[in-house]
Every structure is written in C-alpha cells, then in structure tokens.
CSV table of C-alpha atoms and ligand atoms in Angstrom, one decimal:
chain,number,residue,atom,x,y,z
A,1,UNK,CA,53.0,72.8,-69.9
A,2,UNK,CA,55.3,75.9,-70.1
A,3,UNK,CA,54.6,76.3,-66.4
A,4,UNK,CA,55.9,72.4,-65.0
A,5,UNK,CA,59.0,73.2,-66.9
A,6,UNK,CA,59.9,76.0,-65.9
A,7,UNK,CA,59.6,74.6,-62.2
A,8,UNK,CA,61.4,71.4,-63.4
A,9,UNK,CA,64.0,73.9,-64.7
A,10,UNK,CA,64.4,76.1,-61.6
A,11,UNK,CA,64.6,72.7,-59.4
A,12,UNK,CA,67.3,71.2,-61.1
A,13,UNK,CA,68.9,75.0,-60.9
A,14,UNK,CA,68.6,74.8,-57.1
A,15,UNK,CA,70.2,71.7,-56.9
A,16,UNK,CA,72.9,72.3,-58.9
A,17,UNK,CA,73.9,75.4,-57.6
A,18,UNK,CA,76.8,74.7,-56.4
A,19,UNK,CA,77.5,71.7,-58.3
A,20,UNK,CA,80.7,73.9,-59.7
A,21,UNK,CA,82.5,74.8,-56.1
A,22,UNK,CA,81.1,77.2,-53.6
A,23,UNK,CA,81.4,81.2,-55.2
A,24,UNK,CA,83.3,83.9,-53.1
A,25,UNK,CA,79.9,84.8,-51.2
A,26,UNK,CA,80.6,82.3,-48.8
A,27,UNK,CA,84.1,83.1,-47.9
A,28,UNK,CA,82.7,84.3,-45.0
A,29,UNK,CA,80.9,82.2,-43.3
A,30,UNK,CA,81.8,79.2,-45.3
A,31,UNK,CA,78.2,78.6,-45.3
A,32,UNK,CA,76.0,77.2,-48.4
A,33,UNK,CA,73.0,79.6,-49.2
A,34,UNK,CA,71.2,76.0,-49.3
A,35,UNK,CA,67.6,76.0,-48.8
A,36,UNK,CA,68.3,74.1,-45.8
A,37,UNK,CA,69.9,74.5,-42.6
A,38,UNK,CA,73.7,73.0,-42.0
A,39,UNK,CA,73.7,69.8,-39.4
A,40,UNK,CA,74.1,70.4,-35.9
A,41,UNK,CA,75.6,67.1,-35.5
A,42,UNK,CA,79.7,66.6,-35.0
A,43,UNK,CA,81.2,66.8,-38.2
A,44,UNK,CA,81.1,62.8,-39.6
A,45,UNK,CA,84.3,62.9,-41.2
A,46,UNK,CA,87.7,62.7,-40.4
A,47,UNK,CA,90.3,65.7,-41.0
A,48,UNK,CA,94.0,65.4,-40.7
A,49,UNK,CA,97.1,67.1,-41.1
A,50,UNK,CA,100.6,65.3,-42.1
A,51,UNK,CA,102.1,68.2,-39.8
A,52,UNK,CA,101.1,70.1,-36.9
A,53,UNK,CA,104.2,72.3,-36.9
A,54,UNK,CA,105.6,74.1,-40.0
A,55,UNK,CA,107.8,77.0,-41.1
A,56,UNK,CA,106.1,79.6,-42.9
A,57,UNK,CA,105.8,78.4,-47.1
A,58,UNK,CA,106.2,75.0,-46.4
A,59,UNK,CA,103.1,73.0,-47.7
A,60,UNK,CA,101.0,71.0,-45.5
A,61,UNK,CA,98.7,67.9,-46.4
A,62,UNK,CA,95.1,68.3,-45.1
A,63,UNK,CA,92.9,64.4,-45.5
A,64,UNK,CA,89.2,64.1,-45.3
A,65,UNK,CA,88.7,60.8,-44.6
A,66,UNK,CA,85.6,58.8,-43.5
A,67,UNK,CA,82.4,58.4,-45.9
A,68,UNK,CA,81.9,60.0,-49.3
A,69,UNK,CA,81.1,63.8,-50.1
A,70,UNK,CA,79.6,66.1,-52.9
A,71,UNK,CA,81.5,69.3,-52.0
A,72,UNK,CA,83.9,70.7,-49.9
A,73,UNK,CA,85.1,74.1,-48.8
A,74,UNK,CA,88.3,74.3,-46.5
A,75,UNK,CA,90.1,77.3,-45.6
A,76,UNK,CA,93.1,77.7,-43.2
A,77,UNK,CA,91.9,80.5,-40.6
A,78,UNK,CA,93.8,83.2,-38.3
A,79,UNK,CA,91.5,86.0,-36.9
A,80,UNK,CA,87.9,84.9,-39.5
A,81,UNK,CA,90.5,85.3,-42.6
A,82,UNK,CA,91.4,83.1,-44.8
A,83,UNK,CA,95.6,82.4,-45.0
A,84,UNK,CA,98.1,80.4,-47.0
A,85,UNK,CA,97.3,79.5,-50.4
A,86,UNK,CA,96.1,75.7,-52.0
A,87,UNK,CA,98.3,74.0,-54.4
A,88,UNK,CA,96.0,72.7,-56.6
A,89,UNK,CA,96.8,72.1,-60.6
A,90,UNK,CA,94.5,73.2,-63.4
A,91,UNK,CA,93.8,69.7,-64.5
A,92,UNK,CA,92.8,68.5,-61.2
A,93,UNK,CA,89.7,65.7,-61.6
A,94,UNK,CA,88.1,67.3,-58.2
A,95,UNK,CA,88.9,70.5,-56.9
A,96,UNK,CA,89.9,74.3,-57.6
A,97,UNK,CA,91.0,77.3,-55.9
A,98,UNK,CA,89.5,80.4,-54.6
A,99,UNK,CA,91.0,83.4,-54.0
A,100,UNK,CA,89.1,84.6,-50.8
A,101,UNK,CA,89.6,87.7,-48.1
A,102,UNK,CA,91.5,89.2,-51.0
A,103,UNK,CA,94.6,86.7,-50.8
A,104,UNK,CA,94.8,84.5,-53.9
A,105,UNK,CA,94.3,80.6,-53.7
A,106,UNK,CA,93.2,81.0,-50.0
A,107,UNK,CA,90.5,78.7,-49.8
A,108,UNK,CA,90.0,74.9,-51.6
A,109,UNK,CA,86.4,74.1,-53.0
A,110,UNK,CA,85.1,71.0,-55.6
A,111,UNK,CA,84.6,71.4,-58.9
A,112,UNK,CA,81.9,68.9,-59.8
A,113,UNK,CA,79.5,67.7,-58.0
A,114,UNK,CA,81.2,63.5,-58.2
A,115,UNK,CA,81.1,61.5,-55.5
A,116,UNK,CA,84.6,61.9,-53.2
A,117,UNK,CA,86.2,60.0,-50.9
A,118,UNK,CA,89.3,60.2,-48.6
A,119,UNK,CA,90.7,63.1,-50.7
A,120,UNK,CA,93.8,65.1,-49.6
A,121,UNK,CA,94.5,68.7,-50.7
A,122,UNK,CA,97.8,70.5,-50.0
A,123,UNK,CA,98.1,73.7,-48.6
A,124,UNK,CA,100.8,76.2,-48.6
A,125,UNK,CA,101.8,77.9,-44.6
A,126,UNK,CA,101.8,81.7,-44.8
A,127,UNK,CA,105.0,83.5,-44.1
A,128,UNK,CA,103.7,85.0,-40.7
A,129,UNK,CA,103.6,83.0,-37.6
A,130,UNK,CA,101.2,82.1,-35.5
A,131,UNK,CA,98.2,79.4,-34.9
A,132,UNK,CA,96.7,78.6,-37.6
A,133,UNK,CA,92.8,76.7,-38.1
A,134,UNK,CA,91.7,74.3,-40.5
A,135,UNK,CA,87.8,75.6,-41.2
A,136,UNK,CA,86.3,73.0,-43.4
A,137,UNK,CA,82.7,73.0,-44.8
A,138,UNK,CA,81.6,69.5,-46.3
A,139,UNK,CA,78.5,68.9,-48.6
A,140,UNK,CA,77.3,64.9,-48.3
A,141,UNK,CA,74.7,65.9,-50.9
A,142,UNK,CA,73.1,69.3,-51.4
A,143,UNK,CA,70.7,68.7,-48.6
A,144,UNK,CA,72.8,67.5,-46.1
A,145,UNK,CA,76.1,69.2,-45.1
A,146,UNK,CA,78.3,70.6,-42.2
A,147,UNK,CA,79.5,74.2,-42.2
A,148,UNK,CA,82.3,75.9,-41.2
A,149,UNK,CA,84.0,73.1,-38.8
A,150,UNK,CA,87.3,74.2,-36.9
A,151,UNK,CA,89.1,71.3,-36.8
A,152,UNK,CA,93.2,70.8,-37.0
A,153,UNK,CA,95.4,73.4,-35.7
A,154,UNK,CA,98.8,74.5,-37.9
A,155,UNK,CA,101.3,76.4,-36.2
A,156,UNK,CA,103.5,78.1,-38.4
A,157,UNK,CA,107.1,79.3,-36.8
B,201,LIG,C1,88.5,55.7,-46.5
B,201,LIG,O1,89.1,56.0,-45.2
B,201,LIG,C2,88.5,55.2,-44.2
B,201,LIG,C3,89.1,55.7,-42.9
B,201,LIG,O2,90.3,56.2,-43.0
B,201,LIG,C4,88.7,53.8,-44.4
B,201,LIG,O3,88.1,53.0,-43.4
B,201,LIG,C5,88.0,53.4,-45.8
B,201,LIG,O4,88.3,52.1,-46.1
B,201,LIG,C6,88.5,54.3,-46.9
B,201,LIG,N1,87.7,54.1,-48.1
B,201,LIG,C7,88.2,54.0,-49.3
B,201,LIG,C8,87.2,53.8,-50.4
B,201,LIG,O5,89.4,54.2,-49.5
C-alpha cells in the first residue's frame, strides 16, 4: 500500500514539475529536463513581433498564436545570452519573469500549468545594438513540446 503511493506520488511529481515556469537550469539550452525528447517537427505555432526594428529600451510585443499551450519559455537571444528584460506585472494570470545569464527579467516563462492561447508578452530592447533572436520553447502538454525555436529577428538601433 505505502509502495503504490509513493509511485502515485512521485508520478504526479514528474508531471508537475514544471507546472510553476521552467527554473534557471534551463536558461541554457531552454530545454525541459522532461522524460521525453522535444519534437523534431517545425514549431506548430505562430510567433510574431509588432516591430522588427526598435531603438534600444523601447518595448516590443512578442504573439504566440495558433493552438493552445501548457508552458512557454521565450528569451530574446544575441551570442546564446539572454538580452532585454520582460515586462510582466506581479499579478499577471499566466506568466512571470526570470532573471537568466545573470541579467534580471531576461527570459518569460508560465506560471501555471492552464491552458493558453494566442498570448502576447512584451519585451523591453536592450540598450546595445545589434540583431537580436526571439528563442522560444513551448510546452503543448508535458509530453509534448518544442525547444529552443529561433524564430523572429529584433534589430535594435
Ligand atoms: C488564435 O489565433 C488563431 C490564429 O491567429 C486564430 O485562428 C484563432 O481563432 C485564435 N483563437 C482564439 C481562441 O482566439
């Protein structure tokens, strides 16, 4: 008896791992330590930017559009770093910062494990210029996700 719930314990743990936003170990490679490999597949959903072109602290809309999703990690990338910082406020329903690479704010995760759909998060252009990369990792369940996509490019002037 103390045996099958322990298991049913440490399943549900598994699942839920990252029910609460992905944690600072993968700031790297923006990749879930998921029992299961990410899809090879092109990423299903759609990302957008409301500008392509920005001066340096100007904010920038990024939209994932297209089916729903569990979680979500985006950063905005120069040179494998994360840049820029998320605006998010402390009573958002969805999503949080965290502070990865060692600049505050510089990467956007969920922070429940809801369904979500066409959600847009703002993010804040560093001050230095240069081309900029929208690295997103999506979660349509804890089984099935795609990791570290590069997708839009931001060039900040
Ligand atoms: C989400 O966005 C897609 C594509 O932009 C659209 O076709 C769909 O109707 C939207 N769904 C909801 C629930 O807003």
């Amino acid at each position: 008896m103390k045996l099958i719930i322990l298991t049913v314990l440490s399943m549900a743990y598994y699942c839920n791992a990252y029910s609460g936003g992905a944690p600072k170990e993968v700031c790297n490679d923006m990749t879930p330590k998921h029992p299961v490999d990410p899809q090879k597949s092109p990423l299903p959903y759609k990302i957008t930017v409301n500008k392509n072109q920005v001066k340096g602290g100007q904010q920038v809309a990024i939209s994932i559009n297209g089916r729903s999703f569990k979680g979500l990690l985006v950063q905005v990338r120069k040179a494998n770093e994360a840049t820029g910082e998320f605006v998010v406020s402390a009573s958002d329903k969805y999503f949080k910062t965290v502070d990865c690479h060692d600049t505050p704010r510089s990467a956007l995760t969920h922070k429940n494990s809801a369904d979500k759909i066409n959600k847009t998060v703002v993010w804040k252009a560093p001050t230095t210029p240069g081309k900029y990369t929208v690295h997103v990792t999506v979660a349509e369940d804890g089984e099935t996700f795609w990791a570290n996509v590069p997708t839009q490019v931001i060039n900040v002037f």
